[in-house]
Rosetta silent file (secondary structure, phi, psi, omega in degrees, C-alpha in Angstrom):
SEQUENCE: MAEAIQKKLQSELEKYQQLQKDVSKSMSARQKLEAQLTENNIVKEELALLDIQNTVYKLIGPVLVKQDLDEAKATVSKRLEYINGEIQRYETLLKEMERKSEQHREVLSSLQHLLKGLAIYRNNNMQS
SCORE:     score description
SCORE:     0.000 S_00000001
   1 L     0.000  -31.861  176.087   -0.024   -0.040   -0.110 S_00000001
   2 H   -69.844  -32.047  177.057    2.774    2.345    0.795 S_00000001
   3 H   -60.800  -55.109 -175.674    4.369    1.668   -2.450 S_00000001
   4 H   -60.386  -42.215  177.769    1.293    2.555   -4.332 S_00000001
   5 H   -61.810  -43.234  178.473    0.959    5.884   -2.287 S_00000001
   6 H   -54.249  -51.659 -175.105    4.610    6.569   -2.965 S_00000001
   7 H   -68.330  -44.452 -177.412    4.062    6.187   -6.852 S_00000001
   8 H   -66.165  -27.927  169.262    1.020    8.296   -6.680 S_00000001
   9 H   -64.476  -48.067 -175.908    2.944   10.999   -4.780 S_00000001
  10 H   -67.075  -44.950  174.496    5.682   11.000   -7.307 S_00000001
  11 H   -58.100  -45.654  170.449    3.108   11.370  -10.136 S_00000001
  12 H   -46.998  -55.923 -178.753    1.309   14.181   -8.322 S_00000001
  13 H   -51.128  -58.211  174.834    4.754   15.724   -7.802 S_00000001
  14 H   -53.029  -44.354 -175.295    5.743   15.542  -11.529 S_00000001
  15 H   -59.605  -48.243 -174.178    2.360   16.962  -12.548 S_00000001
  16 H   -62.941  -41.978 -176.320    2.812   19.868  -10.071 S_00000001
  17 H   -65.478  -52.191 -174.621    6.340   20.575  -11.236 S_00000001
  18 H   -53.366  -55.168 -176.571    5.123   20.477  -14.957 S_00000001
  19 H   -53.963  -45.742 -177.059    2.365   23.033  -14.021 S_00000001
  20 H   -60.773  -30.109  177.655    4.863   25.194  -12.348 S_00000001
  21 H   -78.176  -37.754  178.007    6.986   25.327  -15.515 S_00000001
  22 H   -61.811  -45.929  172.336    3.895   26.096  -17.510 S_00000001
  23 H   -52.022  -54.015  174.394    3.138   29.123  -15.141 S_00000001
  24 H   -45.832  -49.036  179.983    6.470   30.261  -15.632 S_00000001
  25 H   -61.225  -49.351 -175.474    6.385   30.278  -19.385 S_00000001
  26 H   -65.339  -35.392  178.602    2.980   31.920  -19.290 S_00000001
  27 H   -66.974  -41.438 -169.678    4.226   34.656  -16.883 S_00000001
  28 H   -75.412  -32.522  176.272    7.206   35.353  -19.105 S_00000001
  29 H   -74.182  -31.729  176.441    4.915   35.548  -22.322 S_00000001
  30 H   -63.823  -43.570 -179.260    2.617   37.864  -20.308 S_00000001
  31 H   -67.302  -36.317  175.916    5.569   40.183  -19.479 S_00000001
  32 H   -62.171  -41.958  178.899    6.593   40.318  -23.115 S_00000001
  33 H   -65.697  -37.860  172.866    3.090   41.331  -23.990 S_00000001
  34 H   -64.641  -24.800  168.789    3.200   44.068  -21.449 S_00000001
  35 H   -73.565  -36.657  175.728    6.443   45.424  -22.935 S_00000001
  36 H   -63.945  -38.032  176.293    4.800   45.289  -26.234 S_00000001
  37 H   -64.574  -44.500  173.579    1.801   47.169  -24.881 S_00000001
  38 H   -61.384  -45.866  171.969    3.889   49.856  -23.557 S_00000001
  39 H   -50.134  -50.386  179.046    5.858   50.252  -26.790 S_00000001
  40 H   -68.027  -30.250  171.631    2.484   50.498  -28.770 S_00000001
  41 H   -74.283  -33.836  169.558    1.063   53.048  -26.377 S_00000001
  42 H   -60.641  -55.291 -178.981    4.238   55.156  -26.967 S_00000001
  43 H   -65.174  -30.123  178.958    3.796   54.890  -30.800 S_00000001
  44 H   -78.579  -20.160  174.363    0.170   55.726  -30.439 S_00000001
  45 H   -80.755  -37.577  172.346    0.981   58.764  -28.490 S_00000001
  46 H   -70.679  -29.573  172.712    3.623   59.892  -30.911 S_00000001
  47 H   -71.541  -27.522 -178.177    1.159   59.416  -33.893 S_00000001
  48 H   -78.875   -9.196  171.544   -1.383   61.600  -32.196 S_00000001
  49 L   -83.857   -9.107  176.157    1.195   64.388  -32.047 S_00000001
  50 L   -96.278  154.156  173.692    1.438   64.373  -35.852 S_00000001
  51 L  -114.162  179.367 -172.159   -0.707   65.901  -38.240 S_00000001
  52 L   -51.320  -30.571  178.841   -1.767   65.100  -41.923 S_00000001
  53 L   -75.299  -13.200  178.658    1.307   66.940  -43.423 S_00000001
  54 L   -77.789  146.258  174.617    3.827   64.787  -41.548 S_00000001
  55 L  -101.975  138.707  171.647    5.066   61.597  -43.387 S_00000001
  56 E  -113.026  141.009 -179.249    5.018   58.274  -41.659 S_00000001
  57 E  -123.892  150.314  177.372    7.037   55.246  -42.821 S_00000001
  58 E  -120.526  128.326  174.144    6.620   51.676  -42.068 S_00000001
  59 E   -86.387  124.219 -175.856    9.359   49.206  -41.952 S_00000001
  60 E  -124.989  101.958 -170.307    8.895   46.206  -44.117 S_00000001
  61 L    59.234 -131.001 -175.970   11.906   44.007  -43.990 S_00000001
  62 L   -95.853   18.629 -170.970   14.849   46.103  -44.798 S_00000001
  63 E  -120.859  138.024  160.212   12.815   48.872  -46.702 S_00000001
  64 E   -91.078  123.140  175.261   10.770   51.913  -45.318 S_00000001
  65 E  -110.772  137.909  171.138    7.549   52.343  -47.190 S_00000001
  66 E   -65.629  137.685 -171.996    5.398   55.395  -46.795 S_00000001
  67 E  -131.325  142.994  171.615    2.261   54.814  -44.894 S_00000001
  68 L   -66.419  142.835 -172.092   -0.829   57.042  -44.436 S_00000001
  69 H   -66.112  -50.231 -171.177   -1.101   58.536  -40.950 S_00000001
  70 H   -62.800  -42.744  177.537   -4.694   57.256  -40.433 S_00000001
  71 H   -63.974  -32.688  167.329   -3.789   53.936  -41.518 S_00000001
  72 H   -58.006  -42.685 -179.493   -0.711   53.898  -39.221 S_00000001
  73 H   -71.018  -39.395  174.689   -3.051   54.780  -36.400 S_00000001
  74 H   -63.838  -40.919 -174.451   -5.589   51.957  -37.126 S_00000001
  75 H   -69.792  -28.279  176.347   -2.807   49.441  -37.366 S_00000001
  76 H   -76.205  -42.153  176.915   -1.478   50.511  -33.862 S_00000001
  77 H   -56.577  -51.279  179.465   -5.048   50.533  -32.546 S_00000001
  78 H   -66.536  -26.827 -176.180   -5.733   47.077  -33.804 S_00000001
  79 H   -71.872  -36.984 -179.855   -2.340   45.915  -32.449 S_00000001
  80 H   -60.784  -53.063  179.481   -3.272   47.423  -29.033 S_00000001
  81 H   -46.565  -47.239 -177.410   -6.659   45.643  -29.164 S_00000001
  82 H   -69.765  -39.689 -176.100   -4.877   42.332  -29.817 S_00000001
  83 H   -61.592  -58.073  176.745   -2.243   42.905  -27.279 S_00000001
  84 H   -54.981  -37.847  174.528   -4.873   43.620  -24.503 S_00000001
  85 H   -75.614  -23.450  168.784   -6.887   40.454  -25.503 S_00000001
  86 H   -76.392  -28.355  176.355   -3.884   38.405  -25.127 S_00000001
  87 H   -69.374  -40.207  179.870   -2.985   39.744  -21.846 S_00000001
  88 H   -62.806  -48.982  177.583   -6.554   39.033  -20.692 S_00000001
  89 H   -45.914  -56.652 -169.347   -6.169   35.385  -22.173 S_00000001
  90 H   -65.288  -32.716  172.108   -3.084   34.968  -20.148 S_00000001
  91 H   -67.023  -31.593  176.879   -4.618   36.272  -16.920 S_00000001
  92 H   -73.816  -43.395  175.802   -7.457   33.768  -17.213 S_00000001
  93 H   -59.222  -49.179  179.087   -4.879   31.076  -17.878 S_00000001
  94 H   -61.503  -55.650  176.870   -2.786   32.048  -15.020 S_00000001
  95 H   -51.071  -48.649 -174.202   -5.794   32.085  -12.656 S_00000001
  96 H   -57.431  -57.241 -178.518   -6.787   28.511  -13.923 S_00000001
  97 H   -50.160  -39.740 -170.265   -3.133   27.345  -13.511 S_00000001
  98 H   -71.717  -41.083 -177.710   -2.970   28.866   -9.888 S_00000001
  99 H   -68.152  -47.918 -176.302   -6.288   26.942   -9.086 S_00000001
 100 H   -69.495  -38.561  178.088   -4.969   23.662  -10.366 S_00000001
 101 H   -58.233  -37.766 -179.466   -1.609   24.308   -8.589 S_00000001
 102 H   -65.152  -48.095 -177.101   -3.523   24.865   -5.217 S_00000001
 103 H   -52.851  -47.628  177.868   -5.218   21.569   -6.022 S_00000001
 104 H   -65.160  -45.128 -178.670   -2.028   19.637   -6.573 S_00000001
 105 H   -53.500  -49.945  173.273   -0.597   21.125   -3.398 S_00000001
 106 H   -57.277  -43.809 -173.354   -3.557   19.792   -1.412 S_00000001
 107 H   -69.270  -49.461 -173.424   -3.258   16.221   -2.948 S_00000001
 108 H   -64.061  -35.023 -173.718    0.453   16.318   -2.313 S_00000001
 109 H   -76.718  -38.493  178.422   -0.024   17.295    1.339 S_00000001
 110 H   -72.264  -34.271  177.455   -2.690   14.561    1.841 S_00000001
 111 H   -77.469  -28.446 -173.675   -0.463   11.810    0.426 S_00000001
 112 H   -72.510  -37.974  176.920    2.519   12.990    2.300 S_00000001
 113 H   -56.934  -47.812 -175.654    0.277   12.861    5.571 S_00000001
 114 H   -64.668  -42.135  178.710   -1.058    9.435    4.713 S_00000001
 115 H   -54.659  -45.465 -178.421    2.514    8.220    4.072 S_00000001
 116 H   -67.708  -38.813  170.388    3.675    9.551    7.473 S_00000001
 117 H   -57.752  -40.746  179.890    0.802    7.930    9.023 S_00000001
 118 H   -66.624  -44.422  172.758    1.613    4.671    7.416 S_00000001
 119 H   -63.540  -37.123  174.994    5.318    4.971    8.659 S_00000001
 120 H   -68.439  -44.013  176.457    4.118    5.625   12.203 S_00000001
 121 H   -60.896  -49.060  179.866    1.761    2.608   12.151 S_00000001
 122 H   -56.260  -55.977 -179.110    4.461    0.303   10.773 S_00000001
 123 H   -46.614  -42.521  178.128    6.840    1.690   13.322 S_00000001
 124 H   -69.856  -29.872 -170.829    4.532    1.163   16.160 S_00000001
 125 H   -81.860  -27.057 -176.455    3.578   -2.517   14.972 S_00000001
 126 H   -74.725  -33.480  179.482    7.315   -3.397   14.759 S_00000001
 127 L   -82.804   -1.039 -176.147    7.947   -2.298   18.241 S_00000001
 128 L   -90.585    0.000    0.000    5.053   -4.194   19.697 S_00000001
């Protein structure tokens, strides 16, 4: 019985460790999105300072291509929408991962207590 509990404990521990790796990756991705959000907000502010007489260029590969100011503003707005949506998606994902992580911690704790109880029981029976 102790061996089965030990295997279950090991399995749960591996799942928990994988979940922690996934949390770390998701947090890293979210931080990158936050950096992109900041950059794009700065671009939006800069574009707001321009008027129709200013020339805006878009970098496509190694070439700068002239772009309409309204088109540039629309592109940045769409990008901001997308980034905000992705940030929300990662927030939801991280909350779900935290919930699963808590469940794994509870299962691990229960299994550890069960193993400890079995060890004490065996120890008491051997002394009798």
